[in-house]
Every structure is written in structure tokens, then in C-alpha cells.
PDB file of C-alpha atoms and ligand atoms in Angstrom:
ATOM      1  CA  MET A   7     288.368 149.871 -68.544  1.00 80.00           C
ATOM      2  CA  ASN A   8     287.775 151.946 -65.467  1.00 90.00           C
ATOM      3  CA  LEU A   9     290.331 154.249 -63.929  1.00 95.00           C
ATOM      4  CA  LYS A  10     290.993 154.175 -60.196  1.00 97.00           C
ATOM      5  CA  ILE A  11     289.302 157.031 -58.355  1.00 98.00           C
ATOM      6  CA  VAL A  12     291.580 158.305 -55.577  1.00 98.00           C
ATOM      7  CA  GLN A  13     290.201 159.090 -52.118  1.00 98.00           C
ATOM      8  CA  ALA A  14     290.566 162.055 -49.752  1.00 98.00           C
ATOM      9  CA  GLY A  15     294.063 162.141 -48.315  1.00 98.00           C
ATOM     10  CA  GLU A  16     295.708 161.546 -51.693  1.00 98.00           C
ATOM     11  CA  PRO A  17     297.952 164.630 -52.218  1.00 98.00           C
ATOM     12  CA  VAL A  18     296.853 165.178 -55.847  1.00 98.00           C
ATOM     13  CA  LEU A  19     293.365 166.119 -54.594  1.00 98.00           C
ATOM     14  CA  ARG A  20     294.901 169.118 -52.804  1.00 98.00           C
ATOM     15  CA  GLU A  21     297.093 170.400 -55.629  1.00 98.00           C
ATOM     16  CA  ALA A  22     296.217 173.156 -58.081  1.00 98.00           C
ATOM     17  CA  ALA A  23     295.929 171.353 -61.423  1.00 98.00           C
ATOM     18  CA  ARG A  24     297.785 172.738 -64.442  1.00 98.00           C
ATOM     19  CA  PRO A  25     296.094 174.060 -67.578  1.00 98.00           C
ATOM     20  CA  LEU A  26     296.292 172.171 -70.883  1.00 98.00           C
ATOM     21  CA  THR A  27     297.319 173.660 -74.222  1.00 97.00           C
ATOM     22  CA  ALA A  28     295.002 173.304 -77.227  1.00 94.00           C
ATOM     23  CA  ALA A  29     297.577 170.961 -78.795  1.00 96.00           C
ATOM     24  CA  GLU A  30     297.559 168.765 -75.690  1.00 98.00           C
ATOM     25  CA  ILE A  31     293.744 168.625 -75.649  1.00 98.00           C
ATOM     26  CA  THR A  32     293.569 167.267 -79.202  1.00 97.00           C
ATOM     27  CA  SER A  33     296.409 164.773 -78.629  1.00 98.00           C
ATOM     28  CA  ALA A  34     295.643 161.053 -78.756  1.00 98.00           C
ATOM     29  CA  GLU A  35     296.601 160.725 -75.077  1.00 98.00           C
ATOM     30  CA  ILE A  36     294.110 163.295 -73.821  1.00 98.00           C
ATOM     31  CA  GLN A  37     291.348 162.088 -76.183  1.00 98.00           C
ATOM     32  CA  GLN A  38     291.881 158.585 -74.806  1.00 98.00           C
ATOM     33  CA  LEU A  39     291.877 159.940 -71.253  1.00 98.00           C
ATOM     34  CA  ILE A  40     288.523 161.686 -71.895  1.00 98.00           C
ATOM     35  CA  GLU A  41     287.013 158.387 -73.092  1.00 98.00           C
ATOM     36  CA  LEU A  42     288.300 156.540 -70.022  1.00 98.00           C
ATOM     37  CA  MET A  43     287.055 159.281 -67.696  1.00 98.00           C
ATOM     38  CA  ARG A  44     283.622 159.095 -69.343  1.00 97.00           C
ATOM     39  CA  GLU A  45     283.432 155.334 -68.762  1.00 97.00           C
ATOM     40  CA  THR A  46     284.725 155.664 -65.218  1.00 97.00           C
ATOM     41  CA  MET A  47     282.185 158.397 -64.372  1.00 97.00           C
ATOM     42  CA  ARG A  48     279.291 156.385 -65.847  1.00 96.00           C
ATOM     43  CA  ASP A  49     280.255 153.216 -64.007  1.00 96.00           C
ATOM     44  CA  ALA A  50     280.809 154.928 -60.642  1.00 95.00           C
ATOM     45  CA  PRO A  51     278.078 156.224 -61.190  1.00 94.00           C
ATOM     46  CA  GLY A  52     278.636 159.957 -60.996  1.00 94.00           C
ATOM     47  CA  VAL A  53     277.606 163.188 -62.695  1.00 96.00           C
ATOM     48  CA  GLY A  54     281.107 164.602 -62.940  1.00 97.00           C
ATOM     49  CA  LEU A  55     284.727 163.525 -62.681  1.00 98.00           C
ATOM     50  CA  ALA A  56     287.792 165.767 -62.533  1.00 98.00           C
ATOM     51  CA  ALA A  57     291.257 164.649 -63.648  1.00 98.00           C
ATOM     52  CA  PRO A  58     292.782 165.007 -60.129  1.00 98.00           C
ATOM     53  CA  GLN A  59     290.290 162.348 -58.998  1.00 98.00           C
ATOM     54  CA  ILE A  60     292.033 159.811 -61.214  1.00 98.00           C
ATOM     55  CA  GLY A  61     295.422 161.023 -60.038  1.00 98.00           C
ATOM     56  CA  LEU A  62     296.267 163.546 -62.784  1.00 98.00           C
ATOM     57  CA  PRO A  63     296.796 167.224 -61.825  1.00 98.00           C
ATOM     58  CA  LEU A  64     295.275 168.555 -65.080  1.00 98.00           C
ATOM     59  CA  GLN A  65     292.532 171.171 -65.502  1.00 98.00           C
ATOM     60  CA  LEU A  66     290.091 168.806 -67.171  1.00 98.00           C
ATOM     61  CA  ALA A  67     286.716 167.467 -66.053  1.00 98.00           C
ATOM     62  CA  VAL A  68     283.911 165.460 -67.639  1.00 98.00           C
ATOM     63  CA  ILE A  69     280.246 166.057 -66.830  1.00 98.00           C
ATOM     64  CA  GLU A  70     277.012 164.224 -67.658  1.00 97.00           C
ATOM     65  CA  ASP A  71     273.684 164.000 -65.880  1.00 95.00           C
ATOM     66  CA  VAL A  72     270.641 161.994 -66.894  1.00 91.00           C
ATOM     67  CA  ALA A  73     268.326 162.656 -63.938  1.00 91.00           C
ATOM     68  CA  GLU A  74     265.476 165.086 -63.554  1.00 92.00           C
ATOM     69  CA  VAL A  75     264.517 166.331 -60.054  1.00 91.00           C
ATOM     70  CA  GLU A  76     262.313 169.377 -59.820  1.00 90.00           C
ATOM     71  CA  ALA A  77     263.111 170.200 -56.176  1.00 85.00           C
ATOM     72  CA  THR A  78     266.800 170.728 -56.882  1.00 88.00           C
ATOM     73  CA  GLU A  79     266.388 172.226 -60.364  1.00 92.00           C
ATOM     74  CA  ARG A  80     268.063 169.122 -61.754  1.00 94.00           C
ATOM     75  CA  ALA A  81     267.729 168.373 -65.454  1.00 93.00           C
ATOM     76  CA  PRO A  82     269.617 166.149 -67.909  1.00 94.00           C
ATOM     77  CA  VAL A  83     272.974 167.526 -69.068  1.00 95.00           C
ATOM     78  CA  PRO A  84     274.555 165.877 -72.124  1.00 96.00           C
ATOM     79  CA  PHE A  85     278.104 164.556 -71.823  1.00 97.00           C
ATOM     80  CA  HIS A  86     280.699 167.278 -72.196  1.00 98.00           C
ATOM     81  CA  VAL A  87     284.240 168.207 -71.251  1.00 98.00           C
ATOM     82  CA  ILE A  88     285.550 171.381 -69.633  1.00 98.00           C
ATOM     83  CA  VAL A  89     289.227 172.311 -69.791  1.00 98.00           C
ATOM     84  CA  ASN A  90     290.948 175.295 -68.097  1.00 98.00           C
ATOM     85  CA  PRO A  91     287.606 176.619 -66.773  1.00 98.00           C
ATOM     86  CA  ARG A  92     287.051 180.062 -65.304  1.00 98.00           C
ATOM     87  CA  LEU A  93     284.036 180.342 -63.008  1.00 98.00           C
ATOM     88  CA  THR A  94     281.822 183.328 -62.212  1.00 98.00           C
ATOM     89  CA  LEU A  95     279.276 182.851 -59.413  1.00 98.00           C
ATOM     90  CA  GLY A  96     275.788 184.371 -59.325  1.00 97.00           C
ATOM     91  CA  GLY A  97     274.691 186.111 -56.126  1.00 95.00           C
ATOM     92  CA  GLU A  98     271.999 183.722 -54.865  1.00 96.00           C
ATOM     93  CA  THR A  99     272.995 180.720 -52.737  1.00 96.00           C
ATOM     94  CA  VAL A 100     271.209 177.374 -52.351  1.00 96.00           C
ATOM     95  CA  ASP A 101     271.829 174.632 -49.787  1.00 96.00           C
ATOM     96  CA  PHE A 102     271.626 170.971 -50.698  1.00 95.00           C
ATOM     97  CA  PHE A 103     273.229 167.603 -49.991  1.00 95.00           C
ATOM     98  CA  GLU A 104     276.280 166.808 -52.053  1.00 96.00           C
ATOM     99  CA  GLY A 105     278.683 163.892 -52.213  1.00 96.00           C
ATOM    100  CA  CYS A 106     281.977 163.154 -53.950  1.00 98.00           C
ATOM    101  CA  LEU A 107     283.426 160.005 -55.539  1.00 97.00           C
ATOM    102  CA  SER A 108     286.686 160.886 -53.715  1.00 98.00           C
ATOM    103  CA  VAL A 109     284.980 161.108 -50.302  1.00 98.00           C
ATOM    104  CA  GLU A 110     283.232 157.793 -50.720  1.00 97.00           C
ATOM    105  CA  GLY A 111     280.232 156.977 -48.566  1.00 96.00           C
ATOM    106  CA  PHE A 112     279.584 160.435 -47.124  1.00 98.00           C
ATOM    107  CA  GLN A 113     277.377 163.436 -47.806  1.00 96.00           C
ATOM    108  CA  ALA A 114     276.888 166.937 -46.459  1.00 97.00           C
ATOM    109  CA  VAL A 115     274.837 170.023 -47.157  1.00 97.00           C
ATOM    110  CA  VAL A 116     276.927 172.468 -49.182  1.00 98.00           C
ATOM    111  CA  PRO A 117     275.912 176.049 -49.984  1.00 97.00           C
ATOM    112  CA  ARG A 118     276.472 176.776 -53.672  1.00 98.00           C
ATOM    113  CA  ALA A 119     275.644 179.602 -56.042  1.00 98.00           C
ATOM    114  CA  ARG A 120     272.317 178.924 -57.797  1.00 97.00           C
ATOM    115  CA  THR A 121     273.652 180.244 -61.105  1.00 98.00           C
ATOM    116  CA  VAL A 122     277.122 180.297 -62.639  1.00 98.00           C
ATOM    117  CA  GLN A 123     278.898 181.270 -65.811  1.00 98.00           C
ATOM    118  CA  VAL A 124     281.853 179.246 -67.010  1.00 98.00           C
ATOM    119  CA  ALA A 125     284.360 180.083 -69.727  1.00 98.00           C
ATOM    120  CA  ALA A 126     286.393 177.043 -70.753  1.00 98.00           C
ATOM    121  CA  LEU A 127     287.753 175.015 -73.642  1.00 98.00           C
ATOM    122  CA  ASP A 128     285.884 171.952 -74.920  1.00 98.00           C
ATOM    123  CA  HIS A 129     287.200 168.511 -75.955  1.00 97.00           C
ATOM    124  CA  ARG A 130     288.512 169.986 -79.224  1.00 97.00           C
ATOM    125  CA  GLY A 131     290.279 172.895 -77.507  1.00 97.00           C
ATOM    126  CA  GLU A 132     287.608 175.335 -78.704  1.00 97.00           C
ATOM    127  CA  PRO A 133     286.385 178.124 -76.379  1.00 98.00           C
ATOM    128  CA  ILE A 134     282.928 177.580 -74.895  1.00 98.00           C
ATOM    129  CA  GLY A 135     280.692 179.630 -72.624  1.00 98.00           C
ATOM    130  CA  ILE A 136     278.278 177.926 -70.226  1.00 98.00           C
ATOM    131  CA  GLU A 137     275.407 179.475 -68.291  1.00 98.00           C
ATOM    132  CA  ALA A 138     274.013 177.084 -65.718  1.00 97.00           C
ATOM    133  CA  ARG A 139     271.558 177.052 -62.850  1.00 96.00           C
ATOM    134  CA  GLY A 140     270.408 174.623 -60.193  1.00 96.00           C
ATOM    135  CA  TRP A 141     272.010 171.190 -60.049  1.00 96.00           C
ATOM    136  CA  TYR A 142     274.142 171.738 -63.160  1.00 97.00           C
ATOM    137  CA  ALA A 143     275.560 174.909 -61.579  1.00 98.00           C
ATOM    138  CA  ARG A 144     276.355 172.829 -58.469  1.00 98.00           C
ATOM    139  CA  ILE A 145     278.139 170.153 -60.530  1.00 98.00           C
ATOM    140  CA  LEU A 146     280.249 172.788 -62.275  1.00 98.00           C
ATOM    141  CA  GLN A 147     281.245 174.415 -58.965  1.00 98.00           C
ATOM    142  CA  HIS A 148     282.114 171.014 -57.470  1.00 98.00           C
ATOM    143  CA  GLU A 149     284.247 169.892 -60.450  1.00 98.00           C
ATOM    144  CA  ILE A 150     286.008 173.234 -60.876  1.00 98.00           C
ATOM    145  CA  ASP A 151     286.798 173.173 -57.142  1.00 98.00           C
ATOM    146  CA  HIS A 152     288.603 169.851 -57.732  1.00 98.00           C
ATOM    147  CA  LEU A 153     290.882 171.565 -60.271  1.00 98.00           C
ATOM    148  CA  GLY A 154     291.961 174.024 -57.578  1.00 98.00           C
ATOM    149  CA  GLY A 155     292.564 171.394 -54.900  1.00 98.00           C
ATOM    150  CA  THR A 156     289.320 172.073 -53.045  1.00 98.00           C
ATOM    151  CA  LEU A 157     286.866 169.409 -51.847  1.00 98.00           C
ATOM    152  CA  TYR A 158     283.234 169.940 -50.841  1.00 98.00           C
ATOM    153  CA  ILE A 159     284.188 169.214 -47.233  1.00 98.00           C
ATOM    154  CA  ASP A 160     286.014 172.574 -47.265  1.00 98.00           C
ATOM    155  CA  ARG A 161     282.725 174.346 -48.004  1.00 98.00           C
ATOM    156  CA  MET A 162     280.152 172.108 -46.310  1.00 97.00           C
ATOM    157  CA  ARG A 163     277.919 172.966 -43.395  1.00 97.00           C
ATOM    158  CA  SER A 164     279.972 170.656 -41.229  1.00 96.00           C
ATOM    159  CA  ARG A 165     277.229 169.672 -38.769  1.00 96.00           C
ATOM    160  CA  THR A 166     275.314 168.072 -41.666  1.00 96.00           C
ATOM    161  CA  PHE A 167     278.243 165.750 -42.546  1.00 97.00           C
ATOM    162  CA  SER A 168     276.829 162.223 -42.583  1.00 97.00           C
ATOM    163  CA  THR A 169     277.339 158.772 -43.978  1.00 97.00           C
ATOM    164  CA  ALA A 170     275.219 158.316 -47.082  1.00 94.00           C
ATOM    165  CA  ARG A 171     273.339 155.585 -45.228  1.00 95.00           C
ATOM    166  CA  ASN A 172     272.506 157.828 -42.287  1.00 96.00           C
ATOM    167  CA  ALA A 173     271.506 160.661 -44.615  1.00 93.00           C
ATOM    168  CA  ALA A 174     269.016 158.271 -46.226  1.00 92.00           C
ATOM    169  CA  ARG A 175     267.768 157.169 -42.791  1.00 94.00           C
ATOM    170  CA  HIS A 176     267.584 160.507 -40.995  1.00 92.00           C
ATOM    171  CA  ALA A 177     267.562 163.324 -43.523  1.00 91.00           C
ATOM    172  CA  ALA A 178     265.549 162.040 -46.492  1.00 89.00           C
ATOM    173  CA  GLY A 179     262.339 163.955 -47.023  1.00 88.00           C
ATOM    174  CA  ILE A 180     263.199 166.701 -44.537  1.00 92.00           C
ATOM    175  CA  PRO A 181     263.352 170.131 -46.190  1.00 92.00           C
ATOM    176  CA  VAL A 182     266.958 171.341 -46.057  1.00 93.00           C
ATOM    177  CA  PRO A 183     266.186 174.596 -44.152  1.00 92.00           C
ATOM    178  CA  GLU A 184     264.418 172.510 -41.474  1.00 94.00           C
ATOM    179  CA  LEU A 185     267.348 170.112 -41.271  1.00 94.00           C
ATOM    180  CA  LEU A 186     269.836 172.975 -40.948  1.00 95.00           C
ATOM    181  CA  ALA A 187     267.815 174.512 -38.106  1.00 94.00           C
ATOM    182  CA  LYS A 188     267.536 171.143 -36.356  1.00 93.00           C
ATOM    183  CA  LEU A 189     271.294 170.611 -36.568  1.00 94.00           C
ATOM    184  CA  GLY A 190     272.161 174.155 -35.479  1.00 93.00           C
ATOM    185  CA  GLU A 191     273.317 175.196 -38.948  1.00 91.00           C
ATOM    186  CA  GLY A 192     270.841 178.010 -39.523  1.00 69.00           C
ATOM    187  CA  GLY A 193     273.298 180.858 -39.981  1.00 64.00           C
ATOM    188  CA  PRO A 194     274.226 182.810 -43.081  1.00 59.00           C
ATOM    189  CA  THR A 195     276.321 180.999 -45.655  1.00 55.00           C
ATOM    190  CA  GLY A 196     278.919 183.696 -46.002  1.00 49.00           C
ATOM    191  CA  THR A 197     279.044 183.502 -49.786  1.00 48.00           C
TER     192      THR A 197
HETATM  193 ZN1   ZN B 246     284.098 165.328 -56.223  1.00 66.07          ZN
END
């Protein structure tokens, strides 16, 4: 069974989600929710899904990536859960196209930290530490943003905002720095 993924404009996407206790995490309800979120993410398909995206203001997200793309430092990430995450950004920023299952059909270039550290709880309520770079770091920043009521459109280089179809037609194969210059988005990222 797939859960309904809510779209931009739904108030829950703009709320700060609440943390979960360890007892809540191990409850049958949350364990069931994690399973449903995993299925929903896989079917979408997506590489991450945060609880606010299925209408629940809880600090919980699921992540899984199976792709490998050298240009974006993308590598497979096994399925895992982050709860109550705290994010620390590295200093270097990278620009790349990003989309969101809650902003269906669109994409934009979003500057993100190339490396991050995350302290969180896992699906058993146990503390975990994550060090990530490249695409995985981008996924973590995107999902953790959801838990604070932030969408990528708040951080995007707005002149690159495009339908997914037009991005495939007009932006595919163009190096991102070249595309930014062409669109008048060459300035500093401010991170
Ligand atoms: Zn999203």
C-alpha cells in the first residue's frame, strides 16, 4: 500500500516537525509507518521521503539510493531511517539539479554543501552518526529541510526553475556552471 504524497501548498510541508521519543520509534505504529514510507518511496520512485510529505509532522525520514553517477558523486546508499536529525554542513558548496516528490514535475539547480555530518536516531531509536558527501549529502540536506518546513524552492537558484520535461530538453548535458552563466545565475551562493 502506498501513502499519499502531499504537494506544495499543503500546510504540513511548512511546519516544523516534532521529534519522536525512543519509545515512539520502536512502537508498532512507527515501525509500520517506516515500512509504508519505504514502499511509497520505492514506488514513487524517490531517493528519500520525509514524514511531512505523507502528511505527518514528525522528524522522521527514509532514504535509499541505488544509482551510481560519477559526475554528481552519486553512489548507492542502503535503505535507512533518520529520526530527530541534527545537521552540520561542510564549507564547500556544489550546484546541481534537484527535484522533490512534493513539487511534482519540476526541477531547479540548488546549491548544497558537498559534505555533511548528521547525528540522528535510527529505526530502533539508537544514536547514529553519518558522514556523507556528494549526492548522499544532498539527499540528507533535502530531507532534513523537510523536517523544518523548508522546500528546495526556498534555496534554489530561481532562474533555473524548470519543468522536468524542459530540463531534459534544454539543460541535459550542459555543465551546470555554463547553464548558470547562461541563465544569469553566476553569482556566489551565499552559503
Ligand atoms: Zn522533497
